PDB file of C-alpha atoms in Angstrom:
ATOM      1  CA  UNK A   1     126.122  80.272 126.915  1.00 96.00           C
ATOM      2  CA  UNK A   2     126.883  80.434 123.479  1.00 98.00           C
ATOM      3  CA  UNK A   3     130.519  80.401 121.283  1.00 98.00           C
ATOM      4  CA  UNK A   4     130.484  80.835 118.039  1.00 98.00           C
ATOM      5  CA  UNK A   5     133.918  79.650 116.450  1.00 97.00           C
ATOM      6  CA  UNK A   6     135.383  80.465 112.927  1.00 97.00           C
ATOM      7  CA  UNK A   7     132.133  80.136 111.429  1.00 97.00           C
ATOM      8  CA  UNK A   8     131.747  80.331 107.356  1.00 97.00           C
ATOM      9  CA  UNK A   9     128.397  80.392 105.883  1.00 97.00           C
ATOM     10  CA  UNK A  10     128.137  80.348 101.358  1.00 94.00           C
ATOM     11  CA  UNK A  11     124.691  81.398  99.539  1.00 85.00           C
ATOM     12  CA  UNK A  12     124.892  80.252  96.184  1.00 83.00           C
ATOM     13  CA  UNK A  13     128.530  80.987  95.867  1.00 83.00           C
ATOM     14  CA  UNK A  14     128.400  83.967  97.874  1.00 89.00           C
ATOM     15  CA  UNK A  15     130.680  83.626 101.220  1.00 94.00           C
ATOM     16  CA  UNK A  16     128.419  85.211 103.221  1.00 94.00           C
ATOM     17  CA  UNK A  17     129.778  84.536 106.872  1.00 96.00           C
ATOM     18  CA  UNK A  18     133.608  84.296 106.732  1.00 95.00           C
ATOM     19  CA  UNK A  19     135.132  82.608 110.207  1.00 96.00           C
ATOM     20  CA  UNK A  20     133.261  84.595 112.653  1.00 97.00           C
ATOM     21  CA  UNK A  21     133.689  84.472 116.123  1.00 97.00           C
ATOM     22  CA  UNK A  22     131.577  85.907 119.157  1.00 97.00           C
ATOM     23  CA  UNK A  23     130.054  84.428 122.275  1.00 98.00           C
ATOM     24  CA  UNK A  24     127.179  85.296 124.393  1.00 98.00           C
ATOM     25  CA  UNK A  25     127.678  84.552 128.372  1.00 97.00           C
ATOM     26  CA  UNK A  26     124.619  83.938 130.733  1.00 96.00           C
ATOM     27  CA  UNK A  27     122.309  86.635 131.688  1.00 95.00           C
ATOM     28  CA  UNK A  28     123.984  89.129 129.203  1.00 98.00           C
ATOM     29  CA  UNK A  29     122.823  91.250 125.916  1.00 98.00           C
ATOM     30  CA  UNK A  30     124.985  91.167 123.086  1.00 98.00           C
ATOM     31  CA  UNK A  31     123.961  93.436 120.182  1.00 97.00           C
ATOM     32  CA  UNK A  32     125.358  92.329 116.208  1.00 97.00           C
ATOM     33  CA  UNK A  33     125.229  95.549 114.412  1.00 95.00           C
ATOM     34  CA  UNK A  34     126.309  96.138 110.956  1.00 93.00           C
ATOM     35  CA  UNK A  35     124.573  97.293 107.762  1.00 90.00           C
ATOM     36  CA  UNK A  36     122.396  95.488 105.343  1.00 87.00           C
ATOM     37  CA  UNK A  37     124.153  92.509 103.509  1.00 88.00           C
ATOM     38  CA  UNK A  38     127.014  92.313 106.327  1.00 92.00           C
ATOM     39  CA  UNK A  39     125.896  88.657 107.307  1.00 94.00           C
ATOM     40  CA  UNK A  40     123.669  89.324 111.019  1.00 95.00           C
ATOM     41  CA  UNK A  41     120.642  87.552 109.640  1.00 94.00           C
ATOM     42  CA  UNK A  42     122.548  84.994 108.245  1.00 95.00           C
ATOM     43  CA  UNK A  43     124.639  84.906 111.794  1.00 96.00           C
ATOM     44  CA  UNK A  44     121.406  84.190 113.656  1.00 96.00           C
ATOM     45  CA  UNK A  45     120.250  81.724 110.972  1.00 96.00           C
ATOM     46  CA  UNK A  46     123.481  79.446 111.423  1.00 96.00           C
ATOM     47  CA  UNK A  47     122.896  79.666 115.089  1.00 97.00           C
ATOM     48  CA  UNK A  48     119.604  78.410 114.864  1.00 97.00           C
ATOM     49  CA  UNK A  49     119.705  75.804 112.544  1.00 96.00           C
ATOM     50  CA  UNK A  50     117.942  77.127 109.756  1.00 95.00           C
ATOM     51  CA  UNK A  51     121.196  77.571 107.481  1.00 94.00           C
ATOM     52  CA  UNK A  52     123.534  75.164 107.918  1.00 94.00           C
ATOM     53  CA  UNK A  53     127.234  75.960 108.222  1.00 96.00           C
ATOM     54  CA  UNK A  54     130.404  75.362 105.625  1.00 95.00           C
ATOM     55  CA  UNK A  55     132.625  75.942 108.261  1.00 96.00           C
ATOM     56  CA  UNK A  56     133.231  76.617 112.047  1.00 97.00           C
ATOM     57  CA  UNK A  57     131.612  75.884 115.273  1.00 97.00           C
ATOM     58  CA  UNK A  58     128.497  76.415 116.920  1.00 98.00           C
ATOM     59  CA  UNK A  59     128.579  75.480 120.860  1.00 98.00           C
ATOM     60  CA  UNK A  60     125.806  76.416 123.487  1.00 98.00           C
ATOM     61  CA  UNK A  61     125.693  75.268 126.851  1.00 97.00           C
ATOM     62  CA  UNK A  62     129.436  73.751 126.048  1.00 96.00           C
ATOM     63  CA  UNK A  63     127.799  71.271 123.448  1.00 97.00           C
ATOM     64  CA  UNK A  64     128.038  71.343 119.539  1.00 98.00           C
ATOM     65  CA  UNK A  65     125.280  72.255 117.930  1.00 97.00           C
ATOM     66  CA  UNK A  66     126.596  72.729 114.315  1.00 96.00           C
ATOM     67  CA  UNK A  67     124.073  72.064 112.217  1.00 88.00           C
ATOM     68  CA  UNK A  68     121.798  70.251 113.911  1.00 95.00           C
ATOM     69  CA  UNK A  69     118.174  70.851 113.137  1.00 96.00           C
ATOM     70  CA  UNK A  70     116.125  74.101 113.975  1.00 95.00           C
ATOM     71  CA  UNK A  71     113.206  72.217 116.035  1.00 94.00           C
ATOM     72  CA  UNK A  72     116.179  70.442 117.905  1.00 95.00           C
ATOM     73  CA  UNK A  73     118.240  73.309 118.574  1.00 97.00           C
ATOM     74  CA  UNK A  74     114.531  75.076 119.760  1.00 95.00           C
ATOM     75  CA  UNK A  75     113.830  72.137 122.088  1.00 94.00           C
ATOM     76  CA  UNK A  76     117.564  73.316 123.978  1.00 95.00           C
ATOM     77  CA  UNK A  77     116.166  76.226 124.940  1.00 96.00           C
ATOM     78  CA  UNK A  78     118.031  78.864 122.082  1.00 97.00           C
ATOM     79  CA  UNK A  79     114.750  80.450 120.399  1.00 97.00           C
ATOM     80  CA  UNK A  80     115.090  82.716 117.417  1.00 96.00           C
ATOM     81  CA  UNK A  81     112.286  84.978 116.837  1.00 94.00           C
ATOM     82  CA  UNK A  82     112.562  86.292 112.833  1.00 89.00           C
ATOM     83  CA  UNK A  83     113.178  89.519 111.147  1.00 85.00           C
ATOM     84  CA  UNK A  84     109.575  90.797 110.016  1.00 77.00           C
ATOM     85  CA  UNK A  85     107.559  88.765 112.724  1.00 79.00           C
ATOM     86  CA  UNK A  86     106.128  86.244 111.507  1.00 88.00           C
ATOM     87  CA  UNK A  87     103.003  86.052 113.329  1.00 92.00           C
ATOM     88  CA  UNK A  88      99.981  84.007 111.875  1.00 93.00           C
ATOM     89  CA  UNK A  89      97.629  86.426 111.039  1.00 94.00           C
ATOM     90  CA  UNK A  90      94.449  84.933 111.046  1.00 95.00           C
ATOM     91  CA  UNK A  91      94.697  83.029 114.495  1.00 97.00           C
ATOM     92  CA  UNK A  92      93.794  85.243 117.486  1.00 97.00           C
ATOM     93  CA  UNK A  93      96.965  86.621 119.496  1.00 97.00           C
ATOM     94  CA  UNK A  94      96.348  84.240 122.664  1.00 97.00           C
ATOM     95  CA  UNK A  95      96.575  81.124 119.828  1.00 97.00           C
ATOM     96  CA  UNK A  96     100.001  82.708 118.723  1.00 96.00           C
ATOM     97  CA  UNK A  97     101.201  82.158 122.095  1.00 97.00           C
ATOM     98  CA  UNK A  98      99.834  78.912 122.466  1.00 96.00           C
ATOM     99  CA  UNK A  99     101.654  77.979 119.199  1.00 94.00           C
ATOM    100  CA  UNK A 100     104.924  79.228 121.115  1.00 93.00           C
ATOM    101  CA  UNK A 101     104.486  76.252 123.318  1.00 92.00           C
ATOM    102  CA  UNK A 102     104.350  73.611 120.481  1.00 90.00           C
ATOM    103  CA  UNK A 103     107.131  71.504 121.838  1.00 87.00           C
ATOM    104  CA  UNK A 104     106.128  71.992 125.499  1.00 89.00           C
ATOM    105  CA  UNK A 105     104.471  69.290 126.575  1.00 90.00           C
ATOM    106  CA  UNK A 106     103.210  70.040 129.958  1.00 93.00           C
ATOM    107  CA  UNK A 107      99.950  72.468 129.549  1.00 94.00           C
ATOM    108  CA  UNK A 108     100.311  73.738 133.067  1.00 95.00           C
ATOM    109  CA  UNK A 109     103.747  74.940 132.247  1.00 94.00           C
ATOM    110  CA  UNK A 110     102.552  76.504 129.153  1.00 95.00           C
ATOM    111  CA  UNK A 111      99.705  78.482 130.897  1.00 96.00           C
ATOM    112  CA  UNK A 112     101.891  79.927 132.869  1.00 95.00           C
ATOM    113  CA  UNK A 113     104.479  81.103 130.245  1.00 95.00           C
ATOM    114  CA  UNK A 114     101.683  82.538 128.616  1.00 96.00           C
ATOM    115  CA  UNK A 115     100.445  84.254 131.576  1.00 96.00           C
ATOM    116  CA  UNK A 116     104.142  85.849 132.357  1.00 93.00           C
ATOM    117  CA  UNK A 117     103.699  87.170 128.561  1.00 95.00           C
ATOM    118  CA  UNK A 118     100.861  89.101 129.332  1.00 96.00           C
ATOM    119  CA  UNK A 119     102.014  90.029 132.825  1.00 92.00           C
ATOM    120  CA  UNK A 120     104.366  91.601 130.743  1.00 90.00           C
ATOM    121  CA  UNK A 121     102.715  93.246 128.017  1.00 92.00           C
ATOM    122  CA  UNK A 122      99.093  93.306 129.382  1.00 93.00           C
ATOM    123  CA  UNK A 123      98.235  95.410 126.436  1.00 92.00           C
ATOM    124  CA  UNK A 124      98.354  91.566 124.685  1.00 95.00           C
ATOM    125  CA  UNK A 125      96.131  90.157 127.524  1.00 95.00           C
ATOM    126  CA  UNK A 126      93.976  92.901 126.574  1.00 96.00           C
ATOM    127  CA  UNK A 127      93.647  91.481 122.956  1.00 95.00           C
ATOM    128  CA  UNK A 128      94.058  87.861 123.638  1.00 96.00           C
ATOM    129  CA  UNK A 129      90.771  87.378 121.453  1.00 97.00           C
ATOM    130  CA  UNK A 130      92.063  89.563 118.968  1.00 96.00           C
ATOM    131  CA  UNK A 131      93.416  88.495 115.544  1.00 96.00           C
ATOM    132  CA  UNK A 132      96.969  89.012 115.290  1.00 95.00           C
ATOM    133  CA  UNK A 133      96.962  90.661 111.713  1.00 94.00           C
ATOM    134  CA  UNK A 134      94.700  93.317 112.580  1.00 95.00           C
ATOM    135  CA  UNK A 135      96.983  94.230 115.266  1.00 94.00           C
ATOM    136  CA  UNK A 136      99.667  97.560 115.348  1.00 92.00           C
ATOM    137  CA  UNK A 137     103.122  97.236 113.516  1.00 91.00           C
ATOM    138  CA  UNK A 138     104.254  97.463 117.340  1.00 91.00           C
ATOM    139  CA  UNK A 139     102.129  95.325 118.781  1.00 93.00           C
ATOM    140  CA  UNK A 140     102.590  92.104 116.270  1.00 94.00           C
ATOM    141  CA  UNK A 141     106.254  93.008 117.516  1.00 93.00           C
ATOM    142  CA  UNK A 142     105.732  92.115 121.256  1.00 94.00           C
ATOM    143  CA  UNK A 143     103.234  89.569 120.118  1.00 95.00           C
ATOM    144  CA  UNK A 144     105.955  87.910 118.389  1.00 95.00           C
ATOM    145  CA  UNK A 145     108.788  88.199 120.828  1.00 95.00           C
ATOM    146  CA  UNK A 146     105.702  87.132 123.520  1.00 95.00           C
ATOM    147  CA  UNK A 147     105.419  83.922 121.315  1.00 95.00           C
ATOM    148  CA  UNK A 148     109.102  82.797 121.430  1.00 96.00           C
ATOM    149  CA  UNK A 149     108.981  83.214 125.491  1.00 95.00           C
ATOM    150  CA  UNK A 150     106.496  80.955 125.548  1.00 96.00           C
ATOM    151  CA  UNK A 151     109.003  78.200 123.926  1.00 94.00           C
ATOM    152  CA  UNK A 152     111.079  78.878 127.172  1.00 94.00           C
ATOM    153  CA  UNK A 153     114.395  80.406 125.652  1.00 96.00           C
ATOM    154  CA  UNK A 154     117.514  80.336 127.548  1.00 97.00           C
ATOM    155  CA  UNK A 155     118.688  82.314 125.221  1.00 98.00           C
ATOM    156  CA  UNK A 156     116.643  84.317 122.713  1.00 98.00           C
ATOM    157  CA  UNK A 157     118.057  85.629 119.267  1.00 97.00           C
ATOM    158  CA  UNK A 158     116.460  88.532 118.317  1.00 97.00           C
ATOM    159  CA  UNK A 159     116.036  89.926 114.619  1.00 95.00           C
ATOM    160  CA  UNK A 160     115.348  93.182 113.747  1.00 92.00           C
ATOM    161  CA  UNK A 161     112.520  93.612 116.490  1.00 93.00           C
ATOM    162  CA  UNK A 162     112.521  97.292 115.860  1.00 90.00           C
ATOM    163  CA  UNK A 163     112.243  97.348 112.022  1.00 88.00           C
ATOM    164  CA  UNK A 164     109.318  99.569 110.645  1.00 86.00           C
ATOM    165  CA  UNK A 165     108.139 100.896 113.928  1.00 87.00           C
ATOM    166  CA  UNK A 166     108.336 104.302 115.403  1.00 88.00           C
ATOM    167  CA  UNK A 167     110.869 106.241 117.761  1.00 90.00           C
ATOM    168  CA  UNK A 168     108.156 105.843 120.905  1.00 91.00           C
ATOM    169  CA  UNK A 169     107.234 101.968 120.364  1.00 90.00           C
ATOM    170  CA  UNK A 170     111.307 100.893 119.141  1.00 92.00           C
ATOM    171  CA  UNK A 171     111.698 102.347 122.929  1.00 93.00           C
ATOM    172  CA  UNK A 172     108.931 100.228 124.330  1.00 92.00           C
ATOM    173  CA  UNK A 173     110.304  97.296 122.795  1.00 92.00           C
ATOM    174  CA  UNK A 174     113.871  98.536 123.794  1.00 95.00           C
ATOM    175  CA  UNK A 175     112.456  98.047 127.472  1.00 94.00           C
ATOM    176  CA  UNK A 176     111.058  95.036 126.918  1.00 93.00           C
ATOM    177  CA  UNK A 177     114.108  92.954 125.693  1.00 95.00           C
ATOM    178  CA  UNK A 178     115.493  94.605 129.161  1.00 96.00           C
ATOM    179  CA  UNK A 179     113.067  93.629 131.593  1.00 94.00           C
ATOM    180  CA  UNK A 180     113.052  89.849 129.395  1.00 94.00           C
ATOM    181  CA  UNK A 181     117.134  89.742 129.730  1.00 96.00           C
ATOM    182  CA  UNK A 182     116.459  91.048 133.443  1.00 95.00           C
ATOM    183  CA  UNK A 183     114.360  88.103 134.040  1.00 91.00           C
ATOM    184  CA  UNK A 184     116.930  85.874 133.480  1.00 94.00           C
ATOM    185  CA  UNK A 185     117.240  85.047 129.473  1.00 96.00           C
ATOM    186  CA  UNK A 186     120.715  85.842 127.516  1.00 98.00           C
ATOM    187  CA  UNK A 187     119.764  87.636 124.355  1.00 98.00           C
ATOM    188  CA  UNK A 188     121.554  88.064 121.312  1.00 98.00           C
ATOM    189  CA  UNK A 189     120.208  91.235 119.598  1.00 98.00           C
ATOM    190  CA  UNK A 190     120.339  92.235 116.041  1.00 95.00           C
ATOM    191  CA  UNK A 191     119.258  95.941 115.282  1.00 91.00           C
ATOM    192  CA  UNK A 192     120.043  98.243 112.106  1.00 87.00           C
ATOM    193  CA  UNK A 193     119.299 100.493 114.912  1.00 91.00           C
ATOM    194  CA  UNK A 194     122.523 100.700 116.889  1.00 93.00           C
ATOM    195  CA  UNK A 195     121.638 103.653 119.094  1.00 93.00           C
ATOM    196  CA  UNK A 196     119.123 102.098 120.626  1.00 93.00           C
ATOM    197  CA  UNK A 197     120.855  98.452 120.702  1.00 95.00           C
ATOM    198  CA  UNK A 198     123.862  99.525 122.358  1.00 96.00           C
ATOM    199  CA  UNK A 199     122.237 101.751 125.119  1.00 95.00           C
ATOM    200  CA  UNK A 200     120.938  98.185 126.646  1.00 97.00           C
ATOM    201  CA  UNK A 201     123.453  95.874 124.975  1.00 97.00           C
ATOM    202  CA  UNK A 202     126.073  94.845 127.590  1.00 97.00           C
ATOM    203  CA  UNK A 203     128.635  94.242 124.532  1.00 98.00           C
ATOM    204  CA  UNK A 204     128.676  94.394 121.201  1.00 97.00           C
ATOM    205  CA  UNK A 205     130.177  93.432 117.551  1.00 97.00           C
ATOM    206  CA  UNK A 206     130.535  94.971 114.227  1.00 96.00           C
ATOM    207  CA  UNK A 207     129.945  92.881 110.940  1.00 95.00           C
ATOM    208  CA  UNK A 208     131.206  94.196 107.859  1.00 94.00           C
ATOM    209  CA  UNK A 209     130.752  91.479 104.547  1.00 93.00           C
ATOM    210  CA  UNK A 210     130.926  88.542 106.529  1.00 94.00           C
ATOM    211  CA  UNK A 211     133.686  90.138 108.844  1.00 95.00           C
ATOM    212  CA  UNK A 212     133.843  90.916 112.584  1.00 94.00           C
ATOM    213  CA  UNK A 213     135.706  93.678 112.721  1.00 94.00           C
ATOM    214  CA  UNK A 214     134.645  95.572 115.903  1.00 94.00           C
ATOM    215  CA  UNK A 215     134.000  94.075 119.378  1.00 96.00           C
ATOM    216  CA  UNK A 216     133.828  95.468 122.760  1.00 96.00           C
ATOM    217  CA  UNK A 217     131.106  96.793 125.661  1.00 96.00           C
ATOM    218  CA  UNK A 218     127.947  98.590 124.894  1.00 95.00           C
ATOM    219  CA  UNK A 219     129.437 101.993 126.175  1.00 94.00           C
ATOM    220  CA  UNK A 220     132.770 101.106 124.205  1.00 96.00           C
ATOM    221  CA  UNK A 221     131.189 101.160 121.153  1.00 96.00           C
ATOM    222  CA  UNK A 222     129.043 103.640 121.512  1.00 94.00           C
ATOM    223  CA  UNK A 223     131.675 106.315 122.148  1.00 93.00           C
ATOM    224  CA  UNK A 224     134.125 104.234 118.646  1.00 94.00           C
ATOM    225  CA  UNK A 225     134.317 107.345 116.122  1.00 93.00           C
ATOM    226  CA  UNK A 226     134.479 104.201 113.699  1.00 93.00           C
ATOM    227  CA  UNK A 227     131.047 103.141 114.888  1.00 93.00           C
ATOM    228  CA  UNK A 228     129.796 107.151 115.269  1.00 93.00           C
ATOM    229  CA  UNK A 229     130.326 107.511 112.184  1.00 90.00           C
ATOM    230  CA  UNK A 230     129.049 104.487 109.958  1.00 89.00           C
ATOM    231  CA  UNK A 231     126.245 103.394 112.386  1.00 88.00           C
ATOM    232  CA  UNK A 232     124.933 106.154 114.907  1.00 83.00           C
ATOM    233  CA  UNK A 233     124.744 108.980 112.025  1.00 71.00           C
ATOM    234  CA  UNK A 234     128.203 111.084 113.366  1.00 53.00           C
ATOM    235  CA  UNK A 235     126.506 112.317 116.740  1.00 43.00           C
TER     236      UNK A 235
END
């Protein structure tokens, strides 16, 4: 579904991104692990047309999306949901979803996506009224991830999702990226948290300043010393 080619990304004179290469195939997970500053936020960023690239290729579905705009890239059905949520805080969680559905234009089709969101996550449908700031660390998580399956991904890049939260709820939303890639949608996953990324990732790569340096399956890299060592604390 997606191939990413030789791509080369600069901030301010920094090369942050320099000629990586990965691809995502349909119906699998693909975890990007690598510490802070190694270029995974920026990956997904090129990918989704919110940084445009200096160099390389971006192709999903076979056609080249290379810096074409976010909303456009969106409207193709790959859907980025952000590091650190993003929700809006004062609208009620049911209005987040509804939001998710901005460039959907037939309402039916929306209802439903909304109502497969809280099939999955009924603790959502239990708050649909509620406002989405006052909700849990863990639950502005799934309400954010709920949002961008309301857009209808094919694909779904994934930030971060289990940032802040505890060891219980990172599980939770563990199992729901699962049951969402089970469904049907590719995901690419970023995680500082590779334990838990690679135990559901079908494959996986290793960025290190910019630099792919590691590829292979889930189990593969979870059993690397390399990757023991730098990413899973040397158990």
């Amino acid at each position: 579904m997606l191939e990413i080619s030789g791509l080369d990304v600069h901030y301010d004179g920094v090369h942050a991104l320099r000629g990586l290469s990965l691809t995502v195939g349909q119906g699998e997970i693909v975890a990007l692990l690598g510490n802070n500053g190694a270029g995974k936020t920026t990956t997904m960023s090129a990918t989704s047309g919110l940084v445009r690239p200096s160099g390389g290729k971006v192709l999903f579905e076979g056609e080249d999306i290379t810096g074409l705009a976010a909303h456009k890239i969106t409207s193709r059905g790959l859907v980025h949901c952000p590091e650190g949520r993003r929700i809006f805080s004062t609208l009620s969680v049911h209005d987040n979803l509804l939001l998710g559905g901005y460039l959907v234009r037939d309402q039916a089709e929306i209802k439903r996506r909304i109502d497969h969101v809280y099939g999955l996550l009924p603790r959502l449908a239990e708050r649909r009224a509620q406002q989405g700031g006052t909700l849990s660390g863990g639950e502005q998580q799934m309400l954010a991830i709920g949002r961008a399956m309301v857009t209808g991904p094919r694909l779904l890049l994934l930030d971060e999702p289990s940032m802040g939260l505890a060891p219980l709820v990172v599980a939770q939303v563990m199992e729901l990226i699962a049951d969402i890639n089970a469904s049907g949608t590719a995901v690419l996953l970023v995680e500082q948290n590779a334990s838990a990324a690679l135990k559901i990732a079908h494959r996986g790569y290793v960025l290190e300043n910019g630099v792919g340096t590691l590829s292979g399956t889930g189990e593969e890299l979870r059993s690397d010393p390399r990757v023991v060592e730098a990413y899973l604390g040397g158990s």
